[in-house]
Coordinates of C-alpha atoms in Angstrom, one line a residue:
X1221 CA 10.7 -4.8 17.5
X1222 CA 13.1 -4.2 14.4
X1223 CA 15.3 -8.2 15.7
X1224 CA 12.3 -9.5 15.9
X1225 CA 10.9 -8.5 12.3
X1226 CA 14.9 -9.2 10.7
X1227 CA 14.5 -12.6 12.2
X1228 CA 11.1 -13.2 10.5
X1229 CA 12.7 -11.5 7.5
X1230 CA 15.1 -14.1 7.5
X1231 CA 13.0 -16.6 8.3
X1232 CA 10.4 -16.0 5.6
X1233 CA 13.6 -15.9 2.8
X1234 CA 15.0 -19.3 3.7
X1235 CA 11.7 -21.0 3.6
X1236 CA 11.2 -19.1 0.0
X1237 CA 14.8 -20.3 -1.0
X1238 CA 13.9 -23.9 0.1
X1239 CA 13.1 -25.3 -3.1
X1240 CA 14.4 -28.6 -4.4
X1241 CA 16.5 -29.2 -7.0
X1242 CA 13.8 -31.7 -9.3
X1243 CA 12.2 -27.7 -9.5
X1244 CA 14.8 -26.5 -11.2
X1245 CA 14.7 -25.8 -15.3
X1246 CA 16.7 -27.3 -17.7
X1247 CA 16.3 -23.4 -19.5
X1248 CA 17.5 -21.0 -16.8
X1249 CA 16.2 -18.0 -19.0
X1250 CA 12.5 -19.1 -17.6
X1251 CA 12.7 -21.5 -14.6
X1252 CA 10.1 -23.6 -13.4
X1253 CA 10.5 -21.5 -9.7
X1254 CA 11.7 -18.2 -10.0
X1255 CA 12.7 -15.9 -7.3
X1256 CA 13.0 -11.9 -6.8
X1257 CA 14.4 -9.8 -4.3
X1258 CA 13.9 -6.3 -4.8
X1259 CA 14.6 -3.6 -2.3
X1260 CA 13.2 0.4 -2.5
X1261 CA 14.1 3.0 -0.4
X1262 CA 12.8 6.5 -0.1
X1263 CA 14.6 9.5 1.6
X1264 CA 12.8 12.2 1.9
X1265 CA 12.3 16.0 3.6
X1266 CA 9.9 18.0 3.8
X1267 CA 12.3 21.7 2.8
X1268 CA 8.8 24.0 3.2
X1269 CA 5.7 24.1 5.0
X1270 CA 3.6 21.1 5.4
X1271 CA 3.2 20.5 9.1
X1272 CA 6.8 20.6 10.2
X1273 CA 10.4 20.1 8.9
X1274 CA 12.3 17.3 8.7
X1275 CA 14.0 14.3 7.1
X1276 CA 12.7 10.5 7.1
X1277 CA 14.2 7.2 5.6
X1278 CA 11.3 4.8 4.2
X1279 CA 11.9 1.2 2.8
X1280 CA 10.2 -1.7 1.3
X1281 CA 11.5 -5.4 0.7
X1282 CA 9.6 -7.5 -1.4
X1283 CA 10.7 -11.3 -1.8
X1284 CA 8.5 -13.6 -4.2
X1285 CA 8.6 -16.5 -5.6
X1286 CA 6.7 -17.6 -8.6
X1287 CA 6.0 -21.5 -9.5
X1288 CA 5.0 -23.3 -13.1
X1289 CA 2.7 -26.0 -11.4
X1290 CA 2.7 -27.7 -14.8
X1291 CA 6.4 -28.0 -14.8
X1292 CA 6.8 -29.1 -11.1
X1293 CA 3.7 -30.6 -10.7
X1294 CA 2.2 -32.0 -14.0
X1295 CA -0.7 -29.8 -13.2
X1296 CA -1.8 -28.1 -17.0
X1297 CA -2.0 -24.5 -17.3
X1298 CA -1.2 -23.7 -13.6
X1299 CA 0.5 -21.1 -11.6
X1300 CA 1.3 -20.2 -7.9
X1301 CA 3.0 -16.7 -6.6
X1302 CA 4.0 -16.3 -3.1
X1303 CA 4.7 -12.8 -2.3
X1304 CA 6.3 -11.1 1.1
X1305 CA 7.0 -7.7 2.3
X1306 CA 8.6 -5.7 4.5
X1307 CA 8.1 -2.2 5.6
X1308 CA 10.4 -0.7 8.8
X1309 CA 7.2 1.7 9.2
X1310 CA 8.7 5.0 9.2
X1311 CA 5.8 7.9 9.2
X1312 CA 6.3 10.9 6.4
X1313 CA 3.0 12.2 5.3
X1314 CA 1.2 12.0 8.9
X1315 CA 3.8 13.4 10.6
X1316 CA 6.0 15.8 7.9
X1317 CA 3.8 16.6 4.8
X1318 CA 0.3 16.9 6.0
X1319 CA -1.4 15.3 2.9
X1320 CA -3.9 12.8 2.3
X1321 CA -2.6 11.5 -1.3
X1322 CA 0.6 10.2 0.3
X1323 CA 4.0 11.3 -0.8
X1324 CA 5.6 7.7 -1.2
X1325 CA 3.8 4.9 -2.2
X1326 CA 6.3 2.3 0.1
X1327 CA 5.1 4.3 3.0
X1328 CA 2.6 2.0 5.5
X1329 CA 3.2 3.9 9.4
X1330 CA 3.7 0.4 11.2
X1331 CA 6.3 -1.6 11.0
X1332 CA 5.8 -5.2 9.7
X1333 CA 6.5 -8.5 7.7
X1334 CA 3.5 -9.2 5.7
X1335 CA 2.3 -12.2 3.3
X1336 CA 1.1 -10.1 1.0
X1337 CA -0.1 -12.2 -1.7
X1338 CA -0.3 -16.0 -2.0
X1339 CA -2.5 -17.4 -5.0
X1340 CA -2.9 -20.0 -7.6
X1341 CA -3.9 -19.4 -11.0
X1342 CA -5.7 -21.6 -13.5
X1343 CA -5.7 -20.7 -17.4
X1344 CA -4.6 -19.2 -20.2
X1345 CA -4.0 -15.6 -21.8
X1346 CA -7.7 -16.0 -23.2
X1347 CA -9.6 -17.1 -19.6
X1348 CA -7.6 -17.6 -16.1
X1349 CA -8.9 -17.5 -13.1
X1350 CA -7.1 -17.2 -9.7
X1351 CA -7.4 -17.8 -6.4
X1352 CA -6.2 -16.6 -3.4
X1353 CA -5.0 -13.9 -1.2
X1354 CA -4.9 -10.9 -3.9
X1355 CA -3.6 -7.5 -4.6
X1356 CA -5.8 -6.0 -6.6
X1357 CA -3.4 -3.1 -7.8
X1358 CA -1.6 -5.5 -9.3
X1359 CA -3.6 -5.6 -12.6
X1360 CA -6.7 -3.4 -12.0
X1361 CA -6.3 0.8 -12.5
X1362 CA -2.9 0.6 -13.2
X1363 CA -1.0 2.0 -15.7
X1364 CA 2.9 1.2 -17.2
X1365 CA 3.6 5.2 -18.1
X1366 CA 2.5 6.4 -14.5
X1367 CA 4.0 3.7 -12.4
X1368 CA 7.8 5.8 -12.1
X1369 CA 6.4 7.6 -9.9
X1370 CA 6.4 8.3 -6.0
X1371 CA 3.4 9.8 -5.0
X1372 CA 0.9 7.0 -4.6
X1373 CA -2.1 9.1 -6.3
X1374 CA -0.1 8.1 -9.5
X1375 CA -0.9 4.4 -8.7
X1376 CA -4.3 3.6 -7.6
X1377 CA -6.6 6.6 -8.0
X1378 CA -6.8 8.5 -4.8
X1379 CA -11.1 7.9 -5.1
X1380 CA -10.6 4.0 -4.7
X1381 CA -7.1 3.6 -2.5
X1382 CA -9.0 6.2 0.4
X1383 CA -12.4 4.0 0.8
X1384 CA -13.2 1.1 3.1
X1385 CA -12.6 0.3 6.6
X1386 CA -9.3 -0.8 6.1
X1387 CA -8.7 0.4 2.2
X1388 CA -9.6 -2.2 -0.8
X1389 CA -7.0 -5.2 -1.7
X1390 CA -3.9 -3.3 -2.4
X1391 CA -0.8 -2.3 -0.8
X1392 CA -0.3 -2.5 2.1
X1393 CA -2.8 -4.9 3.3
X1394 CA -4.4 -7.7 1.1
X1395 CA -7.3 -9.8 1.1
X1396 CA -8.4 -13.0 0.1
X1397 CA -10.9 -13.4 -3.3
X1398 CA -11.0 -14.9 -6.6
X1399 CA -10.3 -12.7 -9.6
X1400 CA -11.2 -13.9 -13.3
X1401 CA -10.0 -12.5 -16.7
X1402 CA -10.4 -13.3 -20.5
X1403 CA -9.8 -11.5 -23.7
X1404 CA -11.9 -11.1 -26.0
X1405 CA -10.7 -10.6 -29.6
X1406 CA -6.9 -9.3 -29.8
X1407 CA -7.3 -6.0 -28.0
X1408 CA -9.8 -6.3 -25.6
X1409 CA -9.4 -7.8 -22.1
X1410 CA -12.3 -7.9 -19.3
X1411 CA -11.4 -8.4 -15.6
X1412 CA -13.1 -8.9 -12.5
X1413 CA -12.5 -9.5 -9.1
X1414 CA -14.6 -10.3 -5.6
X1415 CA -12.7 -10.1 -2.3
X1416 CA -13.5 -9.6 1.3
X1417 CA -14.4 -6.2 2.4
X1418 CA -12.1 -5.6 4.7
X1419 CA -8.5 -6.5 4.5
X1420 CA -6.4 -7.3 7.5
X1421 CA -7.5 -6.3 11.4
X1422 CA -7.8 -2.2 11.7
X1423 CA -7.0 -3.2 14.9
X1424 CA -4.1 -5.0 14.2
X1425 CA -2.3 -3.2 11.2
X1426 CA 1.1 -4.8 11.2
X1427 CA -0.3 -8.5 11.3
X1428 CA -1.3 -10.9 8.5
X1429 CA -5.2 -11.9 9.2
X1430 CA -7.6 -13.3 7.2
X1431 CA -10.9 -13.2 8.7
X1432 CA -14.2 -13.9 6.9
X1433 CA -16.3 -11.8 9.0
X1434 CA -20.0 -11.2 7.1
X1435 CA -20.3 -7.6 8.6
X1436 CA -17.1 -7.1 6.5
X1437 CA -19.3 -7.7 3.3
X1438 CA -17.1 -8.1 -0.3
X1439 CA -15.5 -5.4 -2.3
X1440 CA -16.1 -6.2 -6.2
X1441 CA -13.9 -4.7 -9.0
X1442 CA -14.4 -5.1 -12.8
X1443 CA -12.8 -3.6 -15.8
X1444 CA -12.7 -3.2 -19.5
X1445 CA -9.1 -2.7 -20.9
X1446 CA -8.6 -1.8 -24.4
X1447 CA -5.0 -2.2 -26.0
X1448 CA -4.4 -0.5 -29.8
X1449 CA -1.1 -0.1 -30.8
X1450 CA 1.0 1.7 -28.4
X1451 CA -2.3 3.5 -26.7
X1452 CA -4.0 1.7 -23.8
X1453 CA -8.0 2.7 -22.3
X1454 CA -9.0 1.5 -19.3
X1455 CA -12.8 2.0 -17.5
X1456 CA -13.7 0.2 -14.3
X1457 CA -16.0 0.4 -11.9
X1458 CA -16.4 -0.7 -8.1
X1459 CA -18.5 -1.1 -4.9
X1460 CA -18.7 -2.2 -1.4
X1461 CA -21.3 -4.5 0.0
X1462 CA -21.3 -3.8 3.5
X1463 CA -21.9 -0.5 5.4
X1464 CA -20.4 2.5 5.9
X1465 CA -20.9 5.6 8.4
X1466 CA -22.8 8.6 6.5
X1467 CA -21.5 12.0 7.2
X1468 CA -23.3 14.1 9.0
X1469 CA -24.5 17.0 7.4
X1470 CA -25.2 21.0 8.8
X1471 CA -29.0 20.2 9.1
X1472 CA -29.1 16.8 10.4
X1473 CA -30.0 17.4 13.9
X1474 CA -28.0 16.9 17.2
X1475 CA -24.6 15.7 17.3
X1476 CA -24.9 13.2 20.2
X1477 CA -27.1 10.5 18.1
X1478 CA -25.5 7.4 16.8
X1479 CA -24.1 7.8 13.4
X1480 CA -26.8 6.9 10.7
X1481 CA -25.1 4.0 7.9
X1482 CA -25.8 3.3 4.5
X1483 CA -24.8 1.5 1.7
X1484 CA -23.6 2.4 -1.7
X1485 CA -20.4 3.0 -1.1
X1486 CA -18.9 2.7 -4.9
X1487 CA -17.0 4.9 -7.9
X1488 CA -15.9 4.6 -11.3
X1489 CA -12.7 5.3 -13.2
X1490 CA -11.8 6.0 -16.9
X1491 CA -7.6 6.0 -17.4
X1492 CA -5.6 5.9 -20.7
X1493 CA -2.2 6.3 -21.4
X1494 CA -0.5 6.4 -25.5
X1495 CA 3.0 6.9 -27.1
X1496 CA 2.8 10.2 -28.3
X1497 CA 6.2 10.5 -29.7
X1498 CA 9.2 8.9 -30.5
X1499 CA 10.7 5.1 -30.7
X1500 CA 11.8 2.1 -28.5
X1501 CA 14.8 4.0 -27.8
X1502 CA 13.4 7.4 -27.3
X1503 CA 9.6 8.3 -26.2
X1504 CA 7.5 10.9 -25.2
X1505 CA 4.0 9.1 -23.6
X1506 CA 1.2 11.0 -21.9
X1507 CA -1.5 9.2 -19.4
X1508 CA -4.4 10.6 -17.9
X1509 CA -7.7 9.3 -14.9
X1510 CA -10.9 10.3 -14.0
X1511 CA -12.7 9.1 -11.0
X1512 CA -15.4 8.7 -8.8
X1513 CA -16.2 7.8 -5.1
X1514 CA -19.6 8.5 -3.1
X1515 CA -19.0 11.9 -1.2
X1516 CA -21.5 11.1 1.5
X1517 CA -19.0 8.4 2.7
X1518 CA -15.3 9.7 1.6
X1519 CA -13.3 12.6 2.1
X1520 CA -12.6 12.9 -1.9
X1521 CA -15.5 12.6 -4.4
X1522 CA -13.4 12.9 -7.5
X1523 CA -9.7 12.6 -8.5
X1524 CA -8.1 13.4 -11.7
X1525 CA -4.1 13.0 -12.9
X1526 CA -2.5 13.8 -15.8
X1527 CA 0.9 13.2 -16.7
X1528 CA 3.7 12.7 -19.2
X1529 CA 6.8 10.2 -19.2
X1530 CA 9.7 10.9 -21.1
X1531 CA 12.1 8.0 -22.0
X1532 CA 15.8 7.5 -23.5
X1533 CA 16.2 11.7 -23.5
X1534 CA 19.4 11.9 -21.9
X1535 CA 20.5 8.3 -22.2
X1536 CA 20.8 5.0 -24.8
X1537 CA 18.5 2.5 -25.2
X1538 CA 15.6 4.3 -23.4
X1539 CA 16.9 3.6 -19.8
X1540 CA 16.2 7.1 -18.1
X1541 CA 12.5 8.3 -17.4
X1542 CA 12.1 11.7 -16.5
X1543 CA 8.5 12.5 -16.0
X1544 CA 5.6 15.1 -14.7
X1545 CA 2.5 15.0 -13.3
X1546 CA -0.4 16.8 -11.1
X1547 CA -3.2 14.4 -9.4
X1548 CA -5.9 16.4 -7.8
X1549 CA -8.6 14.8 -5.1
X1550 CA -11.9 17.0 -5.0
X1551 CA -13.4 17.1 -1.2
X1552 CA -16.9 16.4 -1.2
X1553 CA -19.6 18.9 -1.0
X1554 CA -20.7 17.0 2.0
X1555 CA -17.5 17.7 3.7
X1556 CA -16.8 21.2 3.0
X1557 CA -20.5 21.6 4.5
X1558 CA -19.4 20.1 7.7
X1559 CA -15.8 21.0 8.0
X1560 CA -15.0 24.4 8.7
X1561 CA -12.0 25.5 6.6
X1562 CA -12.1 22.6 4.2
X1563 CA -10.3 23.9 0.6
X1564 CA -11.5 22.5 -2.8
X1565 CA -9.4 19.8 -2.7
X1566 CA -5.5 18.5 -2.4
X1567 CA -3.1 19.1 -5.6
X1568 CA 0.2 17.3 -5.7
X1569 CA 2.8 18.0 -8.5
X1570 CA 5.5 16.0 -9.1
X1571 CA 8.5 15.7 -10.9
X1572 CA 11.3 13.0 -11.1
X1573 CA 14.2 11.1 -13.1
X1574 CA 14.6 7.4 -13.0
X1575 CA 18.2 6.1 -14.2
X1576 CA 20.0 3.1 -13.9
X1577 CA 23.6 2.9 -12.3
X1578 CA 23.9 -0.3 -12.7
X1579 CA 21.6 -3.2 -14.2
X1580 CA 19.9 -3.6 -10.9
X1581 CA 20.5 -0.4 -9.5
X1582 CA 18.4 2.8 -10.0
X1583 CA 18.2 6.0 -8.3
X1584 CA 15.7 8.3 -8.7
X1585 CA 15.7 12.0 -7.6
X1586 CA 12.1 13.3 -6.6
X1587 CA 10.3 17.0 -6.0
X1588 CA 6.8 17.4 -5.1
X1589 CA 4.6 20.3 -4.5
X1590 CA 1.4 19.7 -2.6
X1591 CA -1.3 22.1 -2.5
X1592 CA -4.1 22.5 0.1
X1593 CA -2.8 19.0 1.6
X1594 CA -5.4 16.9 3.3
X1595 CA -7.8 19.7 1.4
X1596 CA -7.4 22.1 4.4
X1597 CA -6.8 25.8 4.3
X1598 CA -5.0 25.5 7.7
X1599 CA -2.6 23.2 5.8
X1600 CA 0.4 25.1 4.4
X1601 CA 1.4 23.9 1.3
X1602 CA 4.6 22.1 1.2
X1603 CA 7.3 21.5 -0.8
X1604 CA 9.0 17.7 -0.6
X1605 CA 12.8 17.0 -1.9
X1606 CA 14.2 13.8 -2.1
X1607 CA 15.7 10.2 -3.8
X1608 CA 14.5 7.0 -4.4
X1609 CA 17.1 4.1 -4.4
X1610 CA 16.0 0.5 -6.3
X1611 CA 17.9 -2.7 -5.9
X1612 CA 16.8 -6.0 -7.4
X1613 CA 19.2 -8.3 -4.9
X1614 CA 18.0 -11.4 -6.6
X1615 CA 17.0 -11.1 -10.4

């Protein structure tokens, strides 16, 4: 299994470095096709509780290219972005931690190469729209001052990133839709996006399949983002289309009958994040989210975070991050009246320390504390120690 995915590795990489030379820049600052290699690993150990102790080495390879179509192709206001990954697969949270709101955000428990995006944009800053196989993490509920850290509840909001049959459009699995955005004014921006409903094959978790199936439905996003300054507000809302297996509650009758579906499955979110103190050098910003899923379909009906980022403290020219923060998933009321022993919710807390050793090469010691994880009272809490290494191979 791991010759056959470094031969597709490979593979992929020399058909992404196969680019003539008419596609080449006369300004090398901002070429015409640009590449990036960029390569995270995680290793981490679970030093208390959780479900057992132990050590495990994660990693993630992403290779992308990015094309000016008007530059190589005379074609005005264009853009393509071709965009592969690589996961060896390796199983932390299931299998050490215990915890829903996954410890590392490269962790995927199957071992693939993935095209993870491929799209083509059409546009400007003021309206663009684009087409194409989509990650909608990628500019939807995401913030700059909580993307440090490790713990994926710090990314997308652990209310959207646990629904659907096989998640919604973001890592590690993608699906195809068409995502529009314009600005209005100087500060505000609106976003939406329509996808298919289920990314991938379920079945098939370490292939790339697109499959238009209509019991699959469409996810929809949208968003309002509001810039001011150094302070950013975000609100968004979402929702499935197709249907989704209702949990069964204390008083609905035997247990043998075939599970009753519904619609409805949807949320909101409200996120913000502002420079509180400090310069360009040296900063002190804060972020915060609010969400919502439907409990009668999810394990977590609401999910807060709250955090703080600290840049430039210990080092020049604001290259070392140190930052906190504490992301809390609320079980459902339907689910704690099912499941016996079900706790309020899961709490992680984490703090790390991003710093460059070289220009394109950061480490990153990490500590998390989980509480309740999975929102089970059986669940000891555990106590995660470990280091993130980040290389960009090809800047």
């Amino acid at each position: 299994m791991l010759r056959s995915s470094i031969g597709t590795i490979v593979g992929a990489l020399t058909l992404l470095m196969a680019v003539p030379a008419s596609a080449q820049d006369e300004d090398p600052a901002e070429p015409a096709v640009a590449f990036n290699l960029r390569y995270k690993a995680d290793v981490l150990g679970v030093v208390h509780g959780g479900l057992r102790k132990g050590v495990r080495y994660l990693d993630n390879l992403d290779a992308t290219m990015a094309v000016d179509l008007e530059r190589v192709a005379k074609l005005s206001n264009t853009r393509a972005f071709v965009y592969l990954l690589y996961n060896n697969g390796t199983s932390f949270s299931p299998a050490l931690a215990g915890d829903a709101q996954i410890v590392s955000n490269i962790e995927t428990g199957v071992q693939a190469v993935r095209l993870y995006e491929a799209w083509i944009e059409h546009g400007d800053e003021r309206l663009a729209a684009r087409v194409g196989l989509y990650d909608v993490s990628s500019e939807f509920d995401m913030l700059e001052s909580s993307a440090m850290f490790v713990n994926s509840a710090f990314g997308t909001g652990t209310d959207l990133s646990q629904t659907g049959n096989n998640g919604p459009s973001i890592f590690p699995v993608t699906a195809p839709g068409v995502r529009l955005q314009g600005m209005i004014g100087e500060h505000l921006t609106l976003r939406g996006a329509v996808l298919e409903g289920t990314p991938g094959d379920p079945r098939h978790p370490g292939r790339t399949v697109i499959a238009l199936q209509p019991r699959d439905g469409i996810f929809a996003i949208a968003e309002a983002d509001v810039h001011a300054g150094t302070a950013r507000l975000i609100a968004g809302t979402w929702r499935y289309t197709a249907k989704f297996e209702i949990q069964r509650g204390p008083d609905d009758g035997e247990t043998g009958r075939e599970p009753a579906m519904g619609t409805g499955n949807a949320g909101v979110y409200i996120r913000g994040e502002a420079q509180v103190a400090g310069n360009e050098e040296r900063s002190l910003a804060a972020f915060f989210r609010l969400g919502t899923a439907a409990g009668r379909f999810n394990l977590f009906d609401h999910f807060g975070s709250v955090g703080v980022n600290a840049r430039g403290l210990f080092e020049r020219e604001g290259q070392g991050e140190l930052g906190f923060g504490i992301a809390h998933a609320r079980t459902s009321a339907l689910t704690r009246s099912v499941t016996p022993d079900t706790a309020l919710g899961e709490t992680a807390f984490e703090l790390s320390y991003r710093t460059k050793l070289t220009p394109h090469l950061a480490v990153q010691p990490d500590v998390q504390y989980i509480i309740d994880p999975s929102g089970s009272t059986r669940q000891r809490d555990v106590l995660v120690v470990g280091i993130r290494f980040d290389a960009i191979l090809r800047p």
